Coordinates of C-alpha atoms in Angstrom, one line a residue:
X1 CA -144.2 252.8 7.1
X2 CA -143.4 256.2 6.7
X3 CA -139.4 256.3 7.1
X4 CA -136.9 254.4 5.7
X5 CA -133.4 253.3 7.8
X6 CA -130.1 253.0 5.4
X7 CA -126.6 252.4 6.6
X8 CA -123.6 253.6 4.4
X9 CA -120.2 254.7 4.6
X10 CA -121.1 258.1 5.9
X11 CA -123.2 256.6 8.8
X12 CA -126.9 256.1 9.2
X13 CA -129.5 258.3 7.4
X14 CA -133.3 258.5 7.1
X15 CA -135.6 258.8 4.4
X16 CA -139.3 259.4 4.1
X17 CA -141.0 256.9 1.9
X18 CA -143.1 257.0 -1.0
X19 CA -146.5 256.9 0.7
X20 CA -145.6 258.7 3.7
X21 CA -148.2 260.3 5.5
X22 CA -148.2 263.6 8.3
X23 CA -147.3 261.9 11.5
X24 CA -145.7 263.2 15.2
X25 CA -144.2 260.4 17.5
X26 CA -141.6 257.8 18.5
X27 CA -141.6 256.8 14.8
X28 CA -137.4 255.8 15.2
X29 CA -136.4 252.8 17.6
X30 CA -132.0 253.3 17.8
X31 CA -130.5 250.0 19.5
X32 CA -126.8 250.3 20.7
X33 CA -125.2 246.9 20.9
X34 CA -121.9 246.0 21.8
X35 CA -120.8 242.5 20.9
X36 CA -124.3 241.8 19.7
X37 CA -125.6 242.7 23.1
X38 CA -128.1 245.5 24.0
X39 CA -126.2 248.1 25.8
X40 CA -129.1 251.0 25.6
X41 CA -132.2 251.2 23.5
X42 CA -135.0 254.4 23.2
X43 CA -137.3 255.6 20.7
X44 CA -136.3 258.4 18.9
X45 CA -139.7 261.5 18.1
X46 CA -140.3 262.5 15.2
X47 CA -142.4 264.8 13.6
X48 CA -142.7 264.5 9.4
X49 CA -144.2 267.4 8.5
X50 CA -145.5 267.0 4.5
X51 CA -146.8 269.9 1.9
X52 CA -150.2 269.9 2.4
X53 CA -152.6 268.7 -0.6
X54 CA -154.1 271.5 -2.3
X55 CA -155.7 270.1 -5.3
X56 CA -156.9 266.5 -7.3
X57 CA -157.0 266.9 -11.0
X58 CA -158.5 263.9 -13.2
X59 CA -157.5 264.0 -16.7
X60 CA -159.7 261.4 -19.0
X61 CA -157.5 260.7 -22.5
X62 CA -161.1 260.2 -24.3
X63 CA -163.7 262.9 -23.5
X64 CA -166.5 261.3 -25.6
X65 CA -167.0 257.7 -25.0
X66 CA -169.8 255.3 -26.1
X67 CA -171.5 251.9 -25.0
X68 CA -169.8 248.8 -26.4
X69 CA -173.7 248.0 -27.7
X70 CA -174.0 251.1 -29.7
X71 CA -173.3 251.7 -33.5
X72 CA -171.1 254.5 -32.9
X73 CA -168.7 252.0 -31.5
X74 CA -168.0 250.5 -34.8
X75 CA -165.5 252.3 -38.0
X76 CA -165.8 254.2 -39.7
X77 CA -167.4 256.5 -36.6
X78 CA -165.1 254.8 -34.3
X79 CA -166.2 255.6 -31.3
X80 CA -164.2 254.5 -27.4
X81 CA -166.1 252.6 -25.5
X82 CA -162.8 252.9 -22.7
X83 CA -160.7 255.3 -21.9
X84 CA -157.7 255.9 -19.5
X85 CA -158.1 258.0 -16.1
X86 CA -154.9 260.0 -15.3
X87 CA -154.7 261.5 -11.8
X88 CA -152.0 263.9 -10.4
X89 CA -151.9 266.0 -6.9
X90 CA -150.8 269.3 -6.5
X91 CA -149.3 270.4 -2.7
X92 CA -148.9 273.6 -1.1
X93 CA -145.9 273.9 -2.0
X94 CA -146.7 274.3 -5.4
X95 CA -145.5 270.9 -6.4
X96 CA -147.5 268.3 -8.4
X97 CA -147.0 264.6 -8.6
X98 CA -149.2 261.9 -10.9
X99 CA -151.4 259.8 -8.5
X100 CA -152.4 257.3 -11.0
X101 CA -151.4 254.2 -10.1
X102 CA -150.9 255.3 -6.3
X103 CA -152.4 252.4 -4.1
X104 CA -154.0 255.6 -1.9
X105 CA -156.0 257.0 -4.8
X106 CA -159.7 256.0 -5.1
X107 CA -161.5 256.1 -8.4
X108 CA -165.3 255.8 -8.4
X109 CA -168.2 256.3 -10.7
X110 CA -170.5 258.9 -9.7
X111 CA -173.6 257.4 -8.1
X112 CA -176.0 258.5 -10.6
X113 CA -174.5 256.9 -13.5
X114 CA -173.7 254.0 -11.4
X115 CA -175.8 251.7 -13.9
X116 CA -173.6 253.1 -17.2
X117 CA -169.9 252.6 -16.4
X118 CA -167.8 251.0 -14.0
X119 CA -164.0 251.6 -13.1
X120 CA -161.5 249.1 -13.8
X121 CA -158.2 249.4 -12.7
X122 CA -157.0 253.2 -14.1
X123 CA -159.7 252.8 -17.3
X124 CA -163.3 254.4 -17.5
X125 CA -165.3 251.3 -18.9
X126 CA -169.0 252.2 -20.5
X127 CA -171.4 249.3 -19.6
X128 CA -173.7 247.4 -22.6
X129 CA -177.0 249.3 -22.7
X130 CA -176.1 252.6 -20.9
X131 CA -178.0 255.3 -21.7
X132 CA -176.4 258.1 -19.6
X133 CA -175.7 261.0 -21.2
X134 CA -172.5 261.6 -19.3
X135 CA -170.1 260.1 -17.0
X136 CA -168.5 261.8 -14.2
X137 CA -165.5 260.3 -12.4
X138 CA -164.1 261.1 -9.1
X139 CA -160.6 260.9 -7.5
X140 CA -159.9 260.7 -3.8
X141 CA -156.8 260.2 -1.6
X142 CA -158.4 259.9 2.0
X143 CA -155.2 259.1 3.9
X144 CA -153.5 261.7 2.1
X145 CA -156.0 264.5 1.4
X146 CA -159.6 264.2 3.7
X147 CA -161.9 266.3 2.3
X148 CA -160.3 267.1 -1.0
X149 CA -161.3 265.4 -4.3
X150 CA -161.2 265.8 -7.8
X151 CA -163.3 264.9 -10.9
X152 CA -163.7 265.0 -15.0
X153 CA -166.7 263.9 -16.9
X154 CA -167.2 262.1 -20.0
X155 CA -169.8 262.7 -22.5
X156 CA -171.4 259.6 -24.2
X157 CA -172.9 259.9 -27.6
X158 CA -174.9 257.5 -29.6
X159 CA -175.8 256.8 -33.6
X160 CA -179.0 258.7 -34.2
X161 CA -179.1 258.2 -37.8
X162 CA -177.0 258.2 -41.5
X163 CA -177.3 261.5 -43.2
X164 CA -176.5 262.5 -47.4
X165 CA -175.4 265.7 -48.2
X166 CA -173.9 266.8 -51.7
X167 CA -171.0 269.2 -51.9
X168 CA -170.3 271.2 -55.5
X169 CA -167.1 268.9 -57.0
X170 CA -164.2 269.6 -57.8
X171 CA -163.1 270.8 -54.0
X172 CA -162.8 274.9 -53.7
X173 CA -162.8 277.4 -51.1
X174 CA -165.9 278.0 -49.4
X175 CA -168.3 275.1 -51.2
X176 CA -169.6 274.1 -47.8
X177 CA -172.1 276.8 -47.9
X178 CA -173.5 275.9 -51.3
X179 CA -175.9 273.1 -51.4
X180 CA -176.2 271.9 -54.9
X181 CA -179.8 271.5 -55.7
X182 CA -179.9 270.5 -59.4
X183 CA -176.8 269.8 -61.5
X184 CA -177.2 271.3 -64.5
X185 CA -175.5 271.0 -67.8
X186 CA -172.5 273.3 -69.0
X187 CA -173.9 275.0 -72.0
X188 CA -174.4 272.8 -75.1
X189 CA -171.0 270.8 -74.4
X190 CA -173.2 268.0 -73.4
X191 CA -171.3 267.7 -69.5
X192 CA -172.9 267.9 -66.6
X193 CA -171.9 269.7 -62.9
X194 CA -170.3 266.8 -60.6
X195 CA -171.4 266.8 -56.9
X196 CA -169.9 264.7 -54.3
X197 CA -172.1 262.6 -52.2
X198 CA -171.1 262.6 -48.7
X199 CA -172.8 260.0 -46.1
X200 CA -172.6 261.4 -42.1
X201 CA -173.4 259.6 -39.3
X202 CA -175.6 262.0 -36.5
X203 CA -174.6 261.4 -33.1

């Protein structure tokens, strides 16, 4: 129902509802009654006239998601297996408005990576044993905007392999272009150059 009736001190007054959609009729029934009796009764025309829809924008809150299977899932790589869809609409009148949880927006997979992820509810969920190599969602709001839709795409990554690398130690400027090949000892005082051993994980 697109309009809303309310009765106050002021009189009657009508409201467009959340949801509302563009529509031209007899949408108003007014019943005059006199001691609870009828006395005359027509339908009143119309015509809500709404901002068109100019745009759908899909935010994702993680841009590089995982499978729930995969190594990269686990700390210290950390890697979301999930992540939150956000949706807002943007009308003609230059207004925009967050669709998320709006019970006319569709969310949906695209078909090609139908097998990798799933939607549930307003999350992007990666599937066990997906091997897509991104995800793109897609956001529609038929009964508001036909024709008009809007999409974001996540990119999944997976553990390759652990890498070392050693770093000149103590820390200063501009030692991650030097790679230590041979630690060598500091004249005759019987010390040795330190390194640091770093362990990277190659997605």
């Amino acid at each position: 129902q697109s309009l809303g009736v309310s009765r106050s001190s002021l009189g009657w007054s009508v409201t467009v509802q959340v949801g509302a959609e563009v529509e031209c009729g007899p949408l108003l029934a007014v019943d005059w009654r006199v001691c609870n009796q009828t006395v005359a009764a027509n339908d009143t025309l119309v015509k809500l006239d709404l901002p068109a829809v100019t745009a759908i924008q899909v935010i994702l809150a993680n841009s590089r998601l995982t499978s729930p299977d995969d190594t990269a899932r686990f700390p210290p790589i950390s890697v979301p297996e999930t992540s939150s869809i956000f949706v807002s609409v943007t009308f003609a009148d230059g207004s925009s408005v967050d669709f998320t949880n709006d019970e006319r927006t569709q969310l949906r997979v695209s078909a090609a990576q139908a097998d990798c992820a799933s939607i549930k509810d307003t999350s992007l969920v990666i599937l066990e044993g997906a091997t897509c190599t991104q995800i793109q969602v897609i956001a529609t709001a038929p009964s508001l905007a036909p024709g008009i839709s809007g999409s974001a795409v996540a990119l999944l990554v997976y553990f390759e392999a652990l890498e070392t690398a050693l770093l000149p130690f103590p820390v200063y400027p501009g030692r991650d272009a030097i790679v230590p090949a041979v630690l060598r000892q500091l004249s005759c005082s019987g010390y040795f150059q330190h390194a640091e051993v770093q362990i990277r994980a190659r997605l």
